[in-house]
Amino acid sequence: MSKRITASEVAKHTSPDSAWVIIQGQVFDVSKFHDSHPGGAKILLRACGKDATKQFNKFHNDKVLAKYTPKLKIGDVSEEAKL
């Protein structure tokens, strides 16, 4: 089972050294990948800390996600606790 990570936890990771992004309900750590991103580091870092599914789907297909999931996925998004 994959680690469960809240969106608020992902939102804390917005720096180049700790860059997390949500794509299709999955959380990816792109800290070591952003410099080699074909579209450039800047575009990827702008999406960090957020759900970037919409932006990802504009430029990539599921094959790209499948290629990088084993290397970069750190968990799945978990619902925030509602009090």
JSON list of C-alpha atoms in Angstrom, two decimals:
[
{"chain": "A", "resi": 1, "resn": "MET", "atom": "CA", "xyz": [0.00, 0.00, 0.00]},
{"chain": "A", "resi": 2, "resn": "SER", "atom": "CA", "xyz": [1.20, 3.46, -0.89]},
{"chain": "A", "resi": 3, "resn": "LYS", "atom": "CA", "xyz": [1.92, 6.13, 1.70]},
{"chain": "A", "resi": 4, "resn": "ARG", "atom": "CA", "xyz": [-1.00, 8.55, 2.21]},
{"chain": "A", "resi": 5, "resn": "ILE", "atom": "CA", "xyz": [-0.07, 12.26, 2.05]},
{"chain": "A", "resi": 6, "resn": "THR", "atom": "CA", "xyz": [-2.43, 15.20, 2.57]},
{"chain": "A", "resi": 7, "resn": "ALA", "atom": "CA", "xyz": [-2.62, 18.10, 0.14]},
{"chain": "A", "resi": 8, "resn": "SER", "atom": "CA", "xyz": [-1.64, 20.44, 2.99]},
{"chain": "A", "resi": 9, "resn": "GLU", "atom": "CA", "xyz": [1.57, 18.42, 3.48]},
{"chain": "A", "resi": 10, "resn": "VAL", "atom": "CA", "xyz": [2.30, 18.62, -0.26]},
{"chain": "A", "resi": 11, "resn": "ALA", "atom": "CA", "xyz": [1.78, 22.41, -0.08]},
{"chain": "A", "resi": 12, "resn": "LYS", "atom": "CA", "xyz": [4.80, 22.68, 2.26]},
{"chain": "A", "resi": 13, "resn": "HIS", "atom": "CA", "xyz": [7.17, 21.33, -0.41]},
{"chain": "A", "resi": 14, "resn": "THR", "atom": "CA", "xyz": [7.70, 24.18, -2.87]},
{"chain": "A", "resi": 15, "resn": "SER", "atom": "CA", "xyz": [11.46, 24.71, -2.93]},
{"chain": "A", "resi": 16, "resn": "PRO", "atom": "CA", "xyz": [13.94, 23.23, -5.41]},
{"chain": "A", "resi": 17, "resn": "ASP", "atom": "CA", "xyz": [15.41, 21.06, -2.64]},
{"chain": "A", "resi": 18, "resn": "SER", "atom": "CA", "xyz": [11.99, 19.77, -1.57]},
{"chain": "A", "resi": 19, "resn": "ALA", "atom": "CA", "xyz": [9.65, 19.88, -4.56]},
{"chain": "A", "resi": 20, "resn": "TRP", "atom": "CA", "xyz": [6.47, 17.81, -4.43]},
{"chain": "A", "resi": 21, "resn": "VAL", "atom": "CA", "xyz": [3.63, 17.83, -6.94]},
{"chain": "A", "resi": 22, "resn": "ILE", "atom": "CA", "xyz": [0.27, 16.07, -7.23]},
{"chain": "A", "resi": 23, "resn": "ILE", "atom": "CA", "xyz": [-0.67, 14.42, -10.53]},
{"chain": "A", "resi": 24, "resn": "GLN", "atom": "CA", "xyz": [-3.78, 12.28, -10.90]},
{"chain": "A", "resi": 25, "resn": "GLY", "atom": "CA", "xyz": [-4.10, 11.77, -7.15]},
{"chain": "A", "resi": 26, "resn": "GLN", "atom": "CA", "xyz": [-0.48, 10.67, -6.77]},
{"chain": "A", "resi": 27, "resn": "VAL", "atom": "CA", "xyz": [2.31, 12.59, -5.03]},
{"chain": "A", "resi": 28, "resn": "PHE", "atom": "CA", "xyz": [5.67, 12.90, -6.76]},
{"chain": "A", "resi": 29, "resn": "ASP", "atom": "CA", "xyz": [8.96, 14.20, -5.36]},
{"chain": "A", "resi": 30, "resn": "VAL", "atom": "CA", "xyz": [10.55, 16.03, -8.29]},
{"chain": "A", "resi": 31, "resn": "SER", "atom": "CA", "xyz": [13.42, 17.53, -6.26]},
{"chain": "A", "resi": 32, "resn": "LYS", "atom": "CA", "xyz": [16.06, 15.56, -8.18]},
{"chain": "A", "resi": 33, "resn": "PHE", "atom": "CA", "xyz": [14.20, 15.64, -11.50]},
{"chain": "A", "resi": 34, "resn": "HIS", "atom": "CA", "xyz": [13.31, 19.29, -12.14]},
{"chain": "A", "resi": 35, "resn": "ASP", "atom": "CA", "xyz": [16.72, 20.18, -13.61]},
{"chain": "A", "resi": 36, "resn": "SER", "atom": "CA", "xyz": [16.36, 17.42, -16.23]},
{"chain": "A", "resi": 37, "resn": "HIS", "atom": "CA", "xyz": [12.69, 18.14, -17.03]},
{"chain": "A", "resi": 38, "resn": "PRO", "atom": "CA", "xyz": [12.48, 18.56, -20.84]},
{"chain": "A", "resi": 39, "resn": "GLY", "atom": "CA", "xyz": [10.23, 21.62, -20.46]},
{"chain": "A", "resi": 40, "resn": "GLY", "atom": "CA", "xyz": [12.66, 23.24, -18.03]},
{"chain": "A", "resi": 41, "resn": "ALA", "atom": "CA", "xyz": [12.91, 23.41, -14.26]},
{"chain": "A", "resi": 42, "resn": "LYS", "atom": "CA", "xyz": [11.00, 26.70, -13.96]},
{"chain": "A", "resi": 43, "resn": "ILE", "atom": "CA", "xyz": [7.70, 25.34, -15.29]},
{"chain": "A", "resi": 44, "resn": "LEU", "atom": "CA", "xyz": [7.89, 22.29, -13.04]},
{"chain": "A", "resi": 45, "resn": "LEU", "atom": "CA", "xyz": [8.84, 24.25, -9.93]},
{"chain": "A", "resi": 46, "resn": "ARG", "atom": "CA", "xyz": [5.89, 26.60, -10.48]},
{"chain": "A", "resi": 47, "resn": "ALA", "atom": "CA", "xyz": [3.57, 23.61, -10.05]},
{"chain": "A", "resi": 48, "resn": "CYS", "atom": "CA", "xyz": [5.16, 22.33, -6.86]},
{"chain": "A", "resi": 49, "resn": "GLY", "atom": "CA", "xyz": [3.05, 22.19, -3.75]},
{"chain": "A", "resi": 50, "resn": "LYS", "atom": "CA", "xyz": [-0.12, 21.93, -5.84]},
{"chain": "A", "resi": 51, "resn": "ASP", "atom": "CA", "xyz": [-2.26, 19.60, -7.91]},
{"chain": "A", "resi": 52, "resn": "ALA", "atom": "CA", "xyz": [-0.74, 19.90, -11.38]},
{"chain": "A", "resi": 53, "resn": "THR", "atom": "CA", "xyz": [-2.95, 17.30, -13.07]},
{"chain": "A", "resi": 54, "resn": "LYS", "atom": "CA", "xyz": [-4.54, 19.81, -15.44]},
{"chain": "A", "resi": 55, "resn": "GLN", "atom": "CA", "xyz": [-1.20, 21.26, -16.55]},
{"chain": "A", "resi": 56, "resn": "PHE", "atom": "CA", "xyz": [0.38, 17.80, -16.84]},
{"chain": "A", "resi": 57, "resn": "ASN", "atom": "CA", "xyz": [-2.44, 16.49, -19.02]},
{"chain": "A", "resi": 58, "resn": "LYS", "atom": "CA", "xyz": [-2.06, 19.42, -21.44]},
{"chain": "A", "resi": 59, "resn": "PHE", "atom": "CA", "xyz": [1.44, 18.31, -22.39]},
{"chain": "A", "resi": 60, "resn": "HIS", "atom": "CA", "xyz": [1.81, 14.64, -21.43]},
{"chain": "A", "resi": 61, "resn": "ASN", "atom": "CA", "xyz": [-0.02, 11.34, -21.77]},
{"chain": "A", "resi": 62, "resn": "ASP", "atom": "CA", "xyz": [-0.31, 8.38, -19.43]},
{"chain": "A", "resi": 63, "resn": "LYS", "atom": "CA", "xyz": [2.84, 6.78, -20.89]},
{"chain": "A", "resi": 64, "resn": "VAL", "atom": "CA", "xyz": [4.93, 9.63, -19.49]},
{"chain": "A", "resi": 65, "resn": "LEU", "atom": "CA", "xyz": [3.34, 9.22, -16.07]},
{"chain": "A", "resi": 66, "resn": "ALA", "atom": "CA", "xyz": [3.93, 5.45, -16.17]},
{"chain": "A", "resi": 67, "resn": "LYS", "atom": "CA", "xyz": [7.58, 6.01, -17.09]},
{"chain": "A", "resi": 68, "resn": "TYR", "atom": "CA", "xyz": [8.34, 8.28, -14.12]},
{"chain": "A", "resi": 69, "resn": "THR", "atom": "CA", "xyz": [6.00, 6.84, -11.47]},
{"chain": "A", "resi": 70, "resn": "PRO", "atom": "CA", "xyz": [8.42, 4.12, -10.26]},
{"chain": "A", "resi": 71, "resn": "LYS", "atom": "CA", "xyz": [11.23, 6.68, -9.83]},
{"chain": "A", "resi": 72, "resn": "LEU", "atom": "CA", "xyz": [9.38, 9.69, -8.45]},
{"chain": "A", "resi": 73, "resn": "LYS", "atom": "CA", "xyz": [6.14, 8.63, -6.75]},
{"chain": "A", "resi": 74, "resn": "ILE", "atom": "CA", "xyz": [6.23, 8.90, -2.96]},
{"chain": "A", "resi": 75, "resn": "GLY", "atom": "CA", "xyz": [2.55, 8.34, -2.15]},
{"chain": "A", "resi": 76, "resn": "ASP", "atom": "CA", "xyz": [-1.10, 9.02, -2.84]},
{"chain": "A", "resi": 77, "resn": "VAL", "atom": "CA", "xyz": [-3.15, 12.04, -1.84]},
{"chain": "A", "resi": 78, "resn": "SER", "atom": "CA", "xyz": [-5.18, 11.52, 1.29]},
{"chain": "A", "resi": 79, "resn": "GLU", "atom": "CA", "xyz": [-8.36, 13.37, 2.18]},
{"chain": "A", "resi": 80, "resn": "GLU", "atom": "CA", "xyz": [-7.93, 16.03, 4.84]},
{"chain": "A", "resi": 81, "resn": "ALA", "atom": "CA", "xyz": [-9.61, 15.20, 8.14]},
{"chain": "A", "resi": 82, "resn": "LYS", "atom": "CA", "xyz": [-12.83, 17.12, 8.50]},
{"chain": "A", "resi": 83, "resn": "LEU", "atom": "CA", "xyz": [-13.54, 18.26, 12.06]}
]
